Coordinates of C-alpha atoms in Angstrom, one line a residue:
X1 CA -2.2 49.9 -177.7
X2 CA -2.0 50.9 -181.3
X3 CA -4.9 49.5 -183.3
X4 CA -4.2 47.9 -186.8
X5 CA -6.9 45.3 -187.3
X6 CA -10.5 46.2 -188.0
X7 CA -12.1 44.9 -184.8
X8 CA -13.7 47.6 -182.6
X9 CA -16.6 48.6 -180.4
X10 CA -18.7 51.6 -181.3
X11 CA -20.8 53.4 -178.6
X12 CA -23.5 55.8 -179.7
X13 CA -23.8 58.4 -177.0
X14 CA -26.9 59.7 -178.7
X15 CA -28.6 56.5 -177.7
X16 CA -27.5 56.9 -174.1
X17 CA -28.9 60.5 -174.1
X18 CA -32.2 59.3 -175.6
X19 CA -32.5 56.4 -173.1
X20 CA -31.7 58.7 -170.1
X21 CA -34.2 61.3 -171.1
X22 CA -36.9 58.6 -171.8
X23 CA -36.3 56.9 -168.5
X24 CA -36.4 60.2 -166.7
X25 CA -39.8 61.0 -168.2
X26 CA -41.2 57.6 -167.3
X27 CA -40.2 58.0 -163.7
X28 CA -42.9 60.7 -163.3
X29 CA -42.6 62.7 -160.1
X30 CA -39.7 60.6 -158.6
X31 CA -37.2 63.4 -157.8
X32 CA -33.9 61.7 -158.4
X33 CA -32.4 59.4 -161.1
X34 CA -29.2 57.4 -160.7
X35 CA -27.2 56.4 -163.7
X36 CA -25.5 53.1 -162.8
X37 CA -22.1 53.3 -164.5
X38 CA -20.2 50.5 -162.7
X39 CA -18.0 48.0 -164.6
X40 CA -17.0 50.7 -167.1
X41 CA -20.6 51.6 -167.7
X42 CA -21.5 48.0 -168.6
X43 CA -18.6 48.1 -171.1
X44 CA -19.7 51.4 -172.7
X45 CA -17.1 53.7 -171.1
X46 CA -17.7 55.0 -167.6
X47 CA -16.7 58.7 -168.0
X48 CA -18.3 59.2 -171.4
X49 CA -21.6 57.6 -170.3
X50 CA -21.6 59.4 -166.9
X51 CA -21.2 62.8 -168.5
X52 CA -23.9 62.1 -171.1
X53 CA -26.4 60.8 -168.6
X54 CA -25.9 63.8 -166.3
X55 CA -26.6 66.1 -169.2
X56 CA -29.9 64.3 -170.0
X57 CA -31.7 63.8 -166.7
X58 CA -29.6 61.8 -164.2
X59 CA -28.4 63.6 -161.1
X60 CA -26.7 60.7 -159.3
X61 CA -24.1 58.1 -160.4
X62 CA -23.8 54.5 -159.1
X63 CA -20.5 52.6 -159.0
X64 CA -19.6 49.2 -157.4
X65 CA -16.2 50.1 -155.9
X66 CA -14.4 53.3 -154.7
X67 CA -11.9 53.0 -157.6
X68 CA -14.6 53.7 -160.1
X69 CA -15.8 56.7 -158.1
X70 CA -12.2 58.0 -157.9
X71 CA -12.0 57.7 -161.7
X72 CA -15.1 59.8 -162.1
X73 CA -13.9 62.4 -159.7
X74 CA -10.5 62.7 -161.5
X75 CA -12.4 63.2 -164.7
X76 CA -13.9 66.3 -163.2
X77 CA -17.4 64.9 -162.4
X78 CA -18.8 66.5 -159.3
X79 CA -22.3 64.8 -159.1
X80 CA -23.2 62.7 -156.1
X81 CA -21.8 59.1 -156.4
X82 CA -22.9 56.1 -154.5
X83 CA -20.6 53.2 -154.0
X84 CA -23.0 50.2 -154.0
X85 CA -20.7 47.5 -152.8
X86 CA -18.8 46.7 -149.6
X87 CA -15.5 48.3 -148.8
X88 CA -12.4 47.4 -146.7
X89 CA -10.5 49.9 -144.6
X90 CA -8.5 51.3 -147.6
X91 CA -11.6 51.6 -149.7
X92 CA -13.4 53.4 -146.9
X93 CA -10.7 56.0 -146.8
X94 CA -10.9 56.5 -150.6
X95 CA -14.7 56.9 -150.4
X96 CA -14.2 59.7 -147.8
X97 CA -11.3 61.3 -149.7
X98 CA -13.2 61.5 -153.0
X99 CA -16.5 62.5 -151.5
X100 CA -18.3 59.3 -152.4
X101 CA -21.4 58.2 -150.6
X102 CA -20.7 54.8 -149.3
X103 CA -23.1 51.8 -148.8
X104 CA -22.9 50.6 -145.2
X105 CA -24.5 47.6 -143.6
X106 CA -22.6 46.7 -140.5
X107 CA -20.8 48.3 -137.5
X108 CA -17.3 47.5 -138.9
X109 CA -17.9 49.6 -142.0
X110 CA -19.0 52.5 -139.8
X111 CA -15.8 52.3 -137.8
X112 CA -13.7 52.3 -141.0
X113 CA -15.4 55.4 -142.3
X114 CA -15.4 57.2 -138.9
X115 CA -11.6 56.6 -138.6
X116 CA -10.9 57.7 -142.1
X117 CA -13.1 60.8 -141.9
X118 CA -11.5 61.9 -138.6
X119 CA -8.0 61.5 -140.0
X120 CA -8.8 63.4 -143.1
X121 CA -10.8 66.1 -141.3
X122 CA -13.8 65.4 -143.6
X123 CA -17.3 64.0 -143.4
X124 CA -18.4 60.5 -144.6
X125 CA -21.8 60.3 -146.1
X126 CA -23.5 56.9 -146.1
X127 CA -26.6 55.1 -147.4
X128 CA -27.7 52.0 -145.4
X129 CA -28.0 48.9 -147.5
X130 CA -30.9 46.7 -146.5
X131 CA -30.9 43.0 -147.5
X132 CA -34.6 42.2 -148.0
X133 CA -34.1 39.0 -150.0
X134 CA -31.1 39.4 -152.4
X135 CA -28.8 37.6 -150.0
X136 CA -25.6 39.6 -150.7
X137 CA -24.9 42.4 -148.4
X138 CA -27.2 44.4 -146.2
X139 CA -29.0 44.8 -142.9
X140 CA -31.4 41.9 -142.5
X141 CA -33.2 42.4 -139.3
X142 CA -34.6 45.0 -136.9
X143 CA -31.8 44.1 -134.4
X144 CA -29.1 44.6 -137.0
X145 CA -30.5 47.9 -138.0
X146 CA -30.6 49.1 -134.4
X147 CA -27.0 48.0 -133.8
X148 CA -26.0 50.0 -136.9
X149 CA -27.9 53.1 -135.8
X150 CA -26.3 52.8 -132.3
X151 CA -22.9 52.7 -133.9
X152 CA -23.7 55.8 -136.0
X153 CA -24.5 57.8 -132.8
X154 CA -20.9 57.2 -131.7
X155 CA -19.5 58.2 -135.1
X156 CA -19.7 62.0 -135.4
X157 CA -17.9 62.1 -138.7
X158 CA -20.3 59.8 -140.4
X159 CA -23.6 61.2 -141.7
X160 CA -26.6 59.0 -142.6
X161 CA -28.1 60.5 -145.8
X162 CA -30.0 57.5 -147.4
X163 CA -31.2 53.9 -147.4
X164 CA -31.8 51.4 -150.1
X165 CA -32.5 47.8 -151.1
X166 CA -32.3 45.8 -154.2
X167 CA -34.7 43.3 -155.8
X168 CA -33.7 39.8 -156.5
X169 CA -36.6 38.9 -158.9
X170 CA -38.0 42.1 -160.4
X171 CA -37.8 40.6 -163.9
X172 CA -39.4 37.3 -162.7
X173 CA -42.8 35.9 -163.8
X174 CA -44.6 36.4 -160.5
X175 CA -44.8 39.3 -158.1
X176 CA -44.8 37.5 -154.8
X177 CA -41.2 37.6 -153.9
X178 CA -40.7 41.3 -154.9
X179 CA -43.8 42.3 -152.9
X180 CA -42.3 40.5 -149.9
X181 CA -39.1 42.5 -150.3
X182 CA -41.1 45.8 -150.4
X183 CA -42.8 44.8 -147.2
X184 CA -39.5 43.9 -145.6
X185 CA -38.0 47.2 -146.6
X186 CA -40.9 49.1 -145.2
X187 CA -40.4 47.3 -141.9
X188 CA -36.7 48.3 -141.7
X189 CA -37.5 51.9 -142.9
X190 CA -39.6 52.5 -139.8
X191 CA -36.4 52.6 -137.7
X192 CA -34.8 55.2 -139.9
X193 CA -34.9 59.0 -139.5
X194 CA -37.1 61.1 -141.8
X195 CA -35.7 63.2 -144.6
X196 CA -33.1 60.7 -145.9
X197 CA -33.0 59.6 -149.6
X198 CA -34.8 56.3 -150.0
X199 CA -34.5 54.1 -153.1
X200 CA -35.2 50.5 -154.1
X201 CA -36.1 50.2 -157.8
X202 CA -33.6 49.5 -160.5
X203 CA -34.5 49.2 -164.2
X204 CA -37.0 46.4 -164.1
X205 CA -38.6 47.3 -160.8
X206 CA -39.0 50.9 -161.9
X207 CA -41.5 49.7 -164.5
X208 CA -43.1 46.8 -162.5
X209 CA -43.3 48.3 -159.1
X210 CA -43.8 52.1 -159.3
X211 CA -44.4 52.1 -155.5
X212 CA -40.8 51.1 -155.0
X213 CA -39.4 54.2 -156.8
X214 CA -39.5 56.2 -153.5
X215 CA -37.2 59.2 -154.0
X216 CA -34.8 57.8 -156.6
X217 CA -34.6 55.1 -159.3
X218 CA -31.3 53.4 -160.2
X219 CA -31.2 52.9 -163.9
X220 CA -28.8 50.3 -165.1
X221 CA -29.3 48.0 -168.0
X222 CA -32.1 50.1 -169.4
X223 CA -29.7 53.0 -169.8
X224 CA -27.8 51.0 -172.3
X225 CA -30.8 50.1 -174.4
X226 CA -31.4 46.5 -173.3
X227 CA -35.0 46.1 -172.1
X228 CA -34.9 44.2 -168.8
X229 CA -38.6 43.2 -169.2
X230 CA -41.1 43.2 -172.1
X231 CA -42.8 46.2 -170.7
X232 CA -39.8 48.4 -171.3
X233 CA -40.4 50.2 -174.6
X234 CA -38.5 52.7 -176.8
X235 CA -35.0 52.0 -175.6
X236 CA -32.1 52.3 -178.2
X237 CA -29.1 49.9 -178.0
X238 CA -25.9 52.0 -177.7
X239 CA -23.2 49.4 -178.3
X240 CA -22.2 47.8 -181.6
X241 CA -19.3 45.4 -182.1
X242 CA -17.6 45.2 -185.5
X243 CA -14.9 43.2 -187.2
X244 CA -13.9 42.5 -190.8
X245 CA -13.3 39.6 -193.1
X246 CA -9.6 38.6 -193.1
X247 CA -9.6 35.7 -195.5
X248 CA -12.1 33.8 -197.7
X249 CA -11.7 30.2 -198.9
X250 CA -13.6 27.4 -200.6
X251 CA -14.3 24.3 -198.6
X252 CA -15.0 20.9 -200.1
X253 CA -17.2 18.2 -198.6
X254 CA -15.5 16.5 -195.7
X255 CA -13.2 19.5 -194.9
X256 CA -13.1 20.3 -191.2
X257 CA -13.1 23.7 -189.5
X258 CA -11.3 24.7 -186.3
X259 CA -10.2 22.8 -183.2
X260 CA -11.6 19.4 -182.4
X261 CA -13.0 19.1 -186.0
X262 CA -16.5 19.7 -184.6
X263 CA -17.7 21.0 -187.9
X264 CA -17.3 19.1 -191.1
X265 CA -18.5 20.4 -194.4
X266 CA -21.3 18.4 -196.0
X267 CA -21.1 20.2 -199.3
X268 CA -19.0 22.7 -201.2
X269 CA -19.1 26.0 -199.2
X270 CA -17.5 29.4 -198.9
X271 CA -16.0 30.2 -195.5
X272 CA -14.6 33.5 -194.1
X273 CA -12.1 33.9 -191.3
X274 CA -12.6 36.8 -189.0
X275 CA -9.8 38.3 -186.8
X276 CA -11.7 38.1 -183.5
X277 CA -12.0 35.4 -180.9
X278 CA -12.5 34.6 -177.2
X279 CA -9.3 36.6 -176.5
X280 CA -11.3 39.6 -177.5
X281 CA -14.3 38.5 -175.5
X282 CA -16.3 36.7 -178.2
X283 CA -17.2 33.8 -176.0
X284 CA -16.2 30.3 -176.9
X285 CA -19.6 29.2 -175.8
X286 CA -20.9 30.8 -179.0
X287 CA -19.1 28.2 -181.1
X288 CA -21.4 26.7 -183.7
X289 CA -24.4 28.6 -182.4
X290 CA -24.0 32.3 -183.1
X291 CA -24.5 34.3 -186.3
X292 CA -22.9 37.5 -187.6
X293 CA -24.2 40.0 -190.1
X294 CA -22.4 40.7 -193.4
X295 CA -24.3 42.8 -196.0
X296 CA -27.3 42.4 -193.7
X297 CA -27.2 38.6 -194.2
X298 CA -26.9 36.2 -191.2
X299 CA -23.8 34.1 -191.5
X300 CA -23.5 31.2 -189.0
X301 CA -20.4 30.7 -186.9
X302 CA -18.7 27.4 -187.9
X303 CA -16.8 25.1 -185.5
X304 CA -15.1 26.4 -182.3
X305 CA -14.3 30.0 -181.7
X306 CA -10.5 30.3 -181.4
X307 CA -8.6 32.7 -179.1
X308 CA -7.9 35.2 -181.9
X309 CA -10.0 34.0 -184.9
X310 CA -13.2 32.5 -185.9
X311 CA -14.9 31.2 -189.1
X312 CA -18.3 31.9 -190.5
X313 CA -20.3 30.5 -193.4
X314 CA -20.6 33.1 -196.2
X315 CA -22.0 30.8 -198.9
X316 CA -25.3 32.6 -198.9
X317 CA -23.8 36.0 -199.7
X318 CA -24.1 37.3 -203.3
X319 CA -21.1 36.7 -205.5
X320 CA -18.2 39.0 -204.6
X321 CA -19.8 40.2 -201.4
X322 CA -17.5 38.3 -199.2
X323 CA -14.2 40.1 -199.6
X324 CA -11.2 40.8 -197.4
X325 CA -11.8 43.9 -195.4
X326 CA -15.6 43.6 -195.6
X327 CA -17.4 44.9 -192.4
X328 CA -18.9 42.2 -190.1
X329 CA -21.4 43.0 -187.3
X330 CA -20.9 40.8 -184.3
X331 CA -23.4 42.8 -182.2
X332 CA -25.6 45.5 -183.5
X333 CA -27.6 46.4 -186.6
X334 CA -26.8 46.1 -190.3
X335 CA -29.4 46.7 -193.0
X336 CA -32.8 45.5 -191.9
X337 CA -31.5 43.0 -189.3
X338 CA -30.0 43.2 -185.9
X339 CA -28.1 40.9 -183.5
X340 CA -29.0 42.1 -180.0
X341 CA -27.2 41.5 -176.8
X342 CA -30.1 39.5 -175.7
X343 CA -29.9 37.2 -178.7
X344 CA -26.1 36.8 -178.4
X345 CA -26.6 36.0 -174.7
X346 CA -29.2 33.3 -175.5
X347 CA -26.8 31.6 -177.8
X348 CA -24.1 31.6 -175.1
X349 CA -26.5 30.6 -172.4
X350 CA -26.0 33.7 -170.3
X351 CA -27.5 37.2 -170.0
X352 CA -27.2 40.5 -171.9
X353 CA -25.2 42.1 -169.1
X354 CA -22.4 39.7 -169.6
X355 CA -22.4 40.1 -173.4
X356 CA -22.0 43.9 -173.1
X357 CA -19.1 43.4 -170.7
X358 CA -17.5 40.7 -172.7
X359 CA -15.2 42.6 -175.1
X360 CA -11.7 42.7 -173.6
X361 CA -9.3 45.6 -173.3
X362 CA -7.6 44.9 -176.7
X363 CA -10.9 45.9 -178.4
X364 CA -10.9 49.7 -178.7
X365 CA -14.0 51.8 -178.2
X366 CA -15.0 54.6 -180.5
X367 CA -17.8 57.1 -179.8
X368 CA -20.6 58.8 -181.7
X369 CA -21.9 62.0 -180.1

């Protein structure tokens, strides 16, 4: 879609490179690092981020669905790719066809992969997913693990190359639950053959529980510069979200702004309209709570965010600073101040992950390399 208005995302691939190299150093002797690029690399651009991460220390890529792995393969990326989620019969065939390592946790998935690999004359590589307390997908018991291993003996085209689990509370205030998950994973590991690639820690757990790094760490939110826990240091945010002032007006006491008249001016004020709204992914939940940066000054969002527009208070700006076309920062740094994904998430009552993924397809992405 041709872009005419001044609303866009900017991704600094230099920050991705910096974060990847930093995280790789902090992993110490852990031999492998996975860059998790699912969901279009948390909104940053899957192919661009994958290539940058692979150049700066990552040697595996993680995706949620085979479609994402196929996209990376068609972009010429040849690195190992793990599909972290469950697949149906069609997805299993795609995983085999595009040489994706597939997460497996039950006999049915083994059958899908064996049938597909046999038809294609190929081999299907798998990592067994263990559910040690997340409650999503995964082998949960010794009995389930044995049934899966028995099924693999009858599937000559399926090769077991790894096993993993995922923490449910690695960023929590206490260690008890995560330590229990490590113990549960160790119990299940005893049934597995030696020499496979074992991994458990993602961004937060890599810092909190070094013993859970095993042979690989899966770096997700940290890769994009959002510290998952306070102990994470030195990460640089990679994504900024900009728009511009479309219109400036004077409001008198008693004037209302936006749907529902939830904001009424108590004094004379200057208000700017911005050409961005929840149709672009700027959450309606931010109505009356969020702030934007203009000339490095925080300007509050007034009234309800509309589908395509929103209004902000620019009264505090110097005379003449609020003009049509003036740059506005929705997410990112301007001057000495910054609106982080974490702060935006707090206003919306959600998490930074969702804020990074929020911009819709009508918001174009530009890159700095």
